[in-house]
Structures are given as structure tokens and as C-alpha cells.
Amino acid sequence: MELLRLQTKVLEANLDIVRRGLALYTFGNASGIDRQAGLVAIKPSGVPYEQMTPADMVVCELDGKIVDGRLKPSSDLDTHLELYRAFPSIGGVVHTHSEFATAWAQAGRSIPAFGTTHADYFHGPVPVTEELSAEEIEGNYVLNTGKAIVRRFRDLDPIAMPAVLVAGHAPFCWGKTPMDAVQNAVVLETVARMALYTAILCPDGSGISQALLDRHYLRKHGANASYGQ
Ligand SMILES: [Zn+2]
């Protein structure tokens, strides 16, 4: 993929985060990867959204070495890179502090699969990480955030579960492309809001059955996906 095309896609994803109301001020960032070239493009830090151009997207290698861009990358870069290194099937990462998903993250609670809206995108409860230790926070905090996510996914498939809540912080989402990751972040926020209302109405609810979860997730994402046909 041509570098400018990757940068354009990443810019579009960053602008979409704002359009969809997921970012308060600059608390949001999207990135994308060209797997063949081994290059990641990410939002620069400290540039107003209205002024951003594709060429402002900072390009670096998977180890963080900057190869293009005179601007500084988003301060969350090391979390994004850790996810790209650990999950070879993903092509885009989005981080926001969207309100309802962040509320669940702050509560340290995974989001139960209460209904089919959830099941269409997330094949099970959206997991929450462990809290970071003092050493992890005082050390390479941003990288350690990524490592906490990867630890949480030891027994999870990042394609079937394209989102995570970082305890006491906020969600990270991903997808096959940067725009896919934005869509997952938008749906996560809606699902998080619905789940809060559901938990208020039905504090003992444990969610939908495995059969209904599978039926909805697999019709959209399974080998014989029929959704939308
Ligand atoms: Zn954050």
C-alpha cells in the first residue's frame, strides 16, 4: 500500500472519531498498519483536527522508529504498536474515552453480552484488563498498557473480540482496517450505554444464551455469514 493511502485512511478514521462524538477535545486516536511494508501511521500529537492533513500522520516502524513526519506521534503510540505486534490479523486501532464504555472501564467491569446488538459485533462479554501495578505505571506506562491488554487476550481471539476496556482508563478497539476499528468503537459505545440501562433495569441479568450469542455473531462473521444478504 502506498504510504499516502495509509495516511489518508488513518486521517479519515481520526476525523470519524470526532464526527461520531467519541472524542472529547483530543482524547482519541486512530492508527493503521501496512503489513507488507511493516509501517504504522498514527495521529500526530498536538495538531488541531481541522488542520490535519494526510501527510501529518506520523509513520513509524513496528518498533517505533519514526520514518516519516516532522510531528510527534500520539502519546499512545506504544500501546498501538504492542497490539499490532501481538495481533497479526488486525489492521487498525482506535482509542477513545467515549463516555459509556469508559464508565465500565472505570468500574473495572466487563460488559456482559445482554443482547443481539452486542452479539452482532462482540462474541462474548467485552473484557476488562487487570489494573496496572505501580511499577508498570511508573515504568513504560504506555507500553505496559498494551502488555496488559495482550495478557488479557491470552485465551481470546482478537478478531472475535475487537475491543477491550483498560481498567481505570478507557476502551481500545481494533479491526481489519482503521475504519473498521472506528465502527467497532462506535458500536462499543452504544452497546456500553444499552448495557448500563439493562443493568439498572435488571441487576441480576446475566445476558443472552450462548445459542443466541453464537447465532448473531456467526451469521455476521462466521464461515457462512448471511447477514445483509
Ligand atoms: Zn486514554
CSV table of C-alpha atoms and ligand atoms in Angstrom, one decimal:
chain,number,residue,atom,x,y,z
A,1,MET,CA,0.0,0.0,0.0
A,2,GLU,CA,1.3,3.4,-0.9
A,3,LEU,CA,2.2,5.4,2.2
A,4,LEU,CA,0.0,8.3,1.4
A,5,ARG,CA,-3.0,6.0,1.0
A,6,LEU,CA,-2.4,4.6,4.5
A,7,GLN,CA,-2.0,8.1,5.9
A,8,THR,CA,-5.3,9.2,4.2
A,9,LYS,CA,-7.1,6.2,5.7
A,10,VAL,CA,-5.8,7.0,9.1
A,11,LEU,CA,-6.7,10.7,8.9
A,12,GLU,CA,-10.2,9.7,7.8
A,13,ALA,CA,-10.5,7.4,10.8
A,14,ASN,CA,-9.3,10.1,13.2
A,15,LEU,CA,-11.8,12.6,11.8
A,16,ASP,CA,-14.6,10.0,12.1
A,17,ILE,CA,-13.9,9.5,15.8
A,18,VAL,CA,-14.7,13.2,16.2
A,19,ARG,CA,-17.7,13.2,13.9
A,20,ARG,CA,-19.3,10.3,15.8
A,21,GLY,CA,-18.9,12.1,19.1
A,22,LEU,CA,-16.4,9.7,20.6
A,23,ALA,CA,-13.6,12.1,21.3
A,24,LEU,CA,-13.7,14.9,23.9
A,25,TYR,CA,-11.2,17.5,22.7
A,26,THR,CA,-8.1,15.5,21.6
A,27,PHE,CA,-8.8,12.4,23.8
A,28,GLY,CA,-8.9,10.0,20.9
A,29,ASN,CA,-6.5,8.5,18.3
A,30,ALA,CA,-6.6,6.1,15.4
A,31,SER,CA,-3.8,4.3,13.6
A,32,GLY,CA,-3.4,1.9,10.7
A,33,ILE,CA,-0.8,-0.6,9.5
A,34,ASP,CA,0.6,-1.6,6.2
A,35,ARG,CA,1.6,-5.2,7.0
A,36,GLN,CA,3.6,-5.7,3.8
A,37,ALA,CA,5.7,-2.6,4.4
A,38,GLY,CA,5.7,-3.1,8.2
A,39,LEU,CA,4.7,0.6,8.6
A,40,VAL,CA,2.2,2.1,11.0
A,41,ALA,CA,0.6,5.6,10.6
A,42,ILE,CA,-0.9,7.3,13.6
A,43,LYS,CA,-2.4,10.7,14.5
A,44,PRO,CA,0.2,13.3,15.4
A,45,SER,CA,0.1,14.9,18.9
A,46,GLY,CA,-0.9,18.5,19.4
A,47,VAL,CA,-2.4,19.3,15.9
A,48,PRO,CA,-6.0,20.6,15.8
A,49,TYR,CA,-8.3,18.2,13.9
A,50,GLU,CA,-9.4,21.0,11.5
A,51,GLN,CA,-5.8,21.5,10.3
A,52,MET,CA,-4.7,17.9,10.0
A,53,THR,CA,-3.7,16.6,6.5
A,54,PRO,CA,-2.8,13.1,5.5
A,55,ALA,CA,0.9,13.9,5.5
A,56,ASP,CA,0.7,15.0,9.2
A,57,MET,CA,0.0,11.3,10.1
A,58,VAL,CA,3.3,10.1,11.7
A,59,VAL,CA,4.7,7.0,10.1
A,60,CYS,CA,6.9,4.6,12.0
A,61,GLU,CA,8.1,1.0,12.0
A,62,LEU,CA,6.7,-1.7,14.3
A,63,ASP,CA,9.5,-1.0,16.8
A,64,GLY,CA,8.5,2.7,17.0
A,65,LYS,CA,11.3,4.1,14.8
A,66,ILE,CA,9.9,7.2,13.0
A,67,VAL,CA,10.4,7.0,9.3
A,68,ASP,CA,8.2,9.9,8.1
A,69,GLY,CA,6.8,13.0,9.7
A,70,ARG,CA,8.2,16.1,11.3
A,71,LEU,CA,5.5,15.9,14.0
A,72,LYS,CA,5.4,13.9,17.2
A,73,PRO,CA,3.2,10.8,17.2
A,74,SER,CA,0.2,10.4,19.5
A,75,SER,CA,1.4,9.7,23.1
A,76,ASP,CA,-0.5,6.4,23.0
A,77,LEU,CA,1.7,5.1,20.1
A,78,ASP,CA,3.4,2.4,22.2
A,79,THR,CA,0.1,0.8,23.1
A,80,HIS,CA,-1.0,0.7,19.4
A,81,LEU,CA,2.4,-0.9,18.4
A,82,GLU,CA,2.1,-3.6,21.1
A,83,LEU,CA,-1.3,-4.5,19.7
A,84,TYR,CA,0.0,-4.7,16.1
A,85,ARG,CA,2.9,-6.9,17.2
A,86,ALA,CA,0.7,-9.2,19.3
A,87,PHE,CA,-2.3,-9.4,17.0
A,88,PRO,CA,-1.1,-10.0,13.4
A,89,SER,CA,-4.6,-10.2,12.0
A,90,ILE,CA,-5.5,-6.6,12.8
A,91,GLY,CA,-5.1,-3.6,10.5
A,92,GLY,CA,-6.3,-0.6,12.6
A,93,VAL,CA,-6.5,0.5,16.2
A,94,VAL,CA,-8.7,3.2,17.8
A,95,HIS,CA,-8.5,4.6,21.3
A,96,THR,CA,-11.2,6.9,22.8
A,97,HIS,CA,-12.5,8.0,26.1
A,98,SER,CA,-16.1,7.6,24.9
A,99,GLU,CA,-18.4,8.1,27.9
A,100,PHE,CA,-20.3,4.9,28.5
A,101,ALA,CA,-17.5,2.5,27.6
A,102,THR,CA,-15.2,4.5,29.8
A,103,ALA,CA,-17.7,4.2,32.7
A,104,TRP,CA,-17.5,0.4,32.5
A,105,ALA,CA,-13.7,0.6,32.3
A,106,GLN,CA,-13.6,2.9,35.4
A,107,ALA,CA,-15.9,0.5,37.2
A,108,GLY,CA,-13.4,-2.3,36.3
A,109,ARG,CA,-16.3,-4.3,34.9
A,110,SER,CA,-16.5,-6.3,31.6
A,111,ILE,CA,-19.6,-5.5,29.5
A,112,PRO,CA,-22.0,-8.5,29.6
A,113,ALA,CA,-23.5,-9.7,26.3
A,114,PHE,CA,-27.0,-8.5,27.2
A,115,GLY,CA,-28.5,-8.6,23.6
A,116,THR,CA,-28.1,-9.2,20.0
A,117,THR,CA,-26.7,-5.7,19.2
A,118,HIS,CA,-23.7,-6.7,21.3
A,119,ALA,CA,-23.6,-10.2,19.8
A,120,ASP,CA,-23.5,-8.9,16.2
A,121,TYR,CA,-20.1,-7.4,16.9
A,122,PHE,CA,-18.6,-8.9,20.1
A,123,HIS,CA,-18.6,-12.7,20.6
A,124,GLY,CA,-18.9,-12.6,24.4
A,125,PRO,CA,-18.5,-10.1,27.2
A,126,VAL,CA,-16.2,-7.2,26.4
A,127,PRO,CA,-13.2,-8.0,28.7
A,128,VAL,CA,-11.6,-5.6,31.1
A,129,THR,CA,-7.8,-5.7,31.9
A,130,GLU,CA,-6.3,-6.0,35.3
A,131,GLU,CA,-5.2,-2.8,36.9
A,132,LEU,CA,-1.6,-1.8,36.2
A,133,SER,CA,0.8,-2.1,39.1
A,134,ALA,CA,2.7,0.9,40.5
A,135,GLU,CA,5.8,-0.4,38.8
A,136,GLU,CA,4.0,-0.7,35.4
A,137,ILE,CA,2.7,2.8,35.8
A,138,GLU,CA,6.0,4.4,36.8
A,139,GLY,CA,7.9,2.4,34.1
A,140,ASN,CA,7.0,2.4,30.4
A,141,TYR,CA,3.3,3.1,31.2
A,142,VAL,CA,2.0,3.3,27.6
A,143,LEU,CA,3.8,0.1,26.5
A,144,ASN,CA,2.7,-1.6,29.7
A,145,THR,CA,-0.9,-0.7,28.9
A,146,GLY,CA,-0.6,-2.6,25.7
A,147,LYS,CA,1.0,-5.5,27.5
A,148,ALA,CA,-1.9,-5.6,30.0
A,149,ILE,CA,-4.3,-5.9,27.0
A,150,VAL,CA,-2.3,-8.7,25.4
A,151,ARG,CA,-2.2,-10.6,28.7
A,152,ARG,CA,-5.9,-10.3,29.0
A,153,PHE,CA,-6.2,-11.8,25.5
A,154,ARG,CA,-4.1,-14.9,26.2
A,155,ASP,CA,-7.3,-17.1,25.7
A,156,LEU,CA,-9.3,-14.7,23.5
A,157,ASP,CA,-9.4,-14.2,19.7
A,158,PRO,CA,-8.8,-10.5,18.9
A,159,ILE,CA,-10.9,-10.9,15.7
A,160,ALA,CA,-14.0,-12.3,17.6
A,161,MET,CA,-13.5,-9.7,20.3
A,162,PRO,CA,-12.3,-6.5,18.7
A,163,ALA,CA,-12.4,-4.4,21.9
A,164,VAL,CA,-11.1,-4.2,25.4
A,165,LEU,CA,-11.6,-2.0,28.5
A,166,VAL,CA,-8.4,-0.9,30.2
A,167,ALA,CA,-9.2,-0.8,33.9
A,168,GLY,CA,-9.5,2.7,35.3
A,169,HIS,CA,-8.8,4.2,31.8
A,170,ALA,CA,-10.9,3.6,28.7
A,171,PRO,CA,-11.5,1.3,25.7
A,172,PHE,CA,-9.2,0.3,22.9
A,173,CYS,CA,-10.8,-1.2,19.7
A,174,TRP,CA,-9.4,-2.6,16.6
A,175,GLY,CA,-10.4,-4.1,13.2
A,176,LYS,CA,-9.2,-5.2,9.8
A,177,THR,CA,-8.9,-1.6,8.8
A,178,PRO,CA,-8.7,1.8,10.6
A,179,MET,CA,-12.3,2.5,9.6
A,180,ASP,CA,-13.4,-1.0,10.9
A,181,ALA,CA,-11.8,-0.1,14.2
A,182,VAL,CA,-13.8,3.1,14.3
A,183,GLN,CA,-17.0,1.2,13.6
A,184,ASN,CA,-16.3,-1.2,16.4
A,185,ALA,CA,-15.6,1.8,18.7
A,186,VAL,CA,-18.9,3.4,17.8
A,187,VAL,CA,-20.9,0.1,18.3
A,188,LEU,CA,-19.0,-0.5,21.6
A,189,GLU,CA,-20.1,2.9,22.9
A,190,THR,CA,-23.8,2.2,22.0
A,191,VAL,CA,-23.6,-1.3,23.5
A,192,ALA,CA,-22.0,0.1,26.7
A,193,ARG,CA,-24.8,2.6,27.0
A,194,MET,CA,-27.5,-0.1,26.5
A,195,ALA,CA,-25.7,-2.4,28.9
A,196,LEU,CA,-25.8,0.2,31.6
A,197,TYR,CA,-29.5,0.7,31.2
A,198,THR,CA,-30.0,-3.0,31.2
A,199,ALA,CA,-28.0,-3.5,34.3
A,200,ILE,CA,-30.1,-0.8,36.1
A,201,LEU,CA,-33.4,-2.4,35.0
A,202,CYS,CA,-32.3,-5.9,35.7
A,203,PRO,CA,-29.4,-6.0,38.2
A,204,ASP,CA,-29.3,-9.8,38.3
A,205,GLY,CA,-29.4,-10.3,34.5
A,206,SER,CA,-26.6,-12.5,33.2
A,207,GLY,CA,-27.0,-11.9,29.5
A,208,ILE,CA,-28.3,-13.8,26.4
A,209,SER,CA,-27.8,-17.5,25.9
A,210,GLN,CA,-24.7,-18.9,24.2
A,211,ALA,CA,-27.1,-20.1,21.4
A,212,LEU,CA,-28.3,-16.6,20.7
A,213,LEU,CA,-24.9,-15.1,21.0
A,214,ASP,CA,-23.5,-17.6,18.5
A,215,ARG,CA,-26.5,-17.2,16.2
A,216,HIS,CA,-26.0,-13.5,15.9
A,217,TYR,CA,-22.2,-13.3,15.9
A,218,LEU,CA,-21.7,-16.2,13.4
A,219,ARG,CA,-24.4,-15.0,11.0
A,220,LYS,CA,-22.4,-11.8,10.6
A,221,HIS,CA,-18.8,-13.1,10.9
A,222,GLY,CA,-18.9,-16.9,10.6
A,223,ALA,CA,-17.8,-19.0,7.7
A,224,ASN,CA,-21.3,-19.0,6.3
A,225,ALA,CA,-22.1,-15.4,7.1
A,226,SER,CA,-25.5,-14.4,5.7
A,227,TYR,CA,-26.0,-11.1,7.4
A,228,GLY,CA,-27.2,-8.4,5.0
A,229,GLN,CA,-27.9,-10.8,2.2
B,1,ZN,ZN,-6.5,7.3,27.0
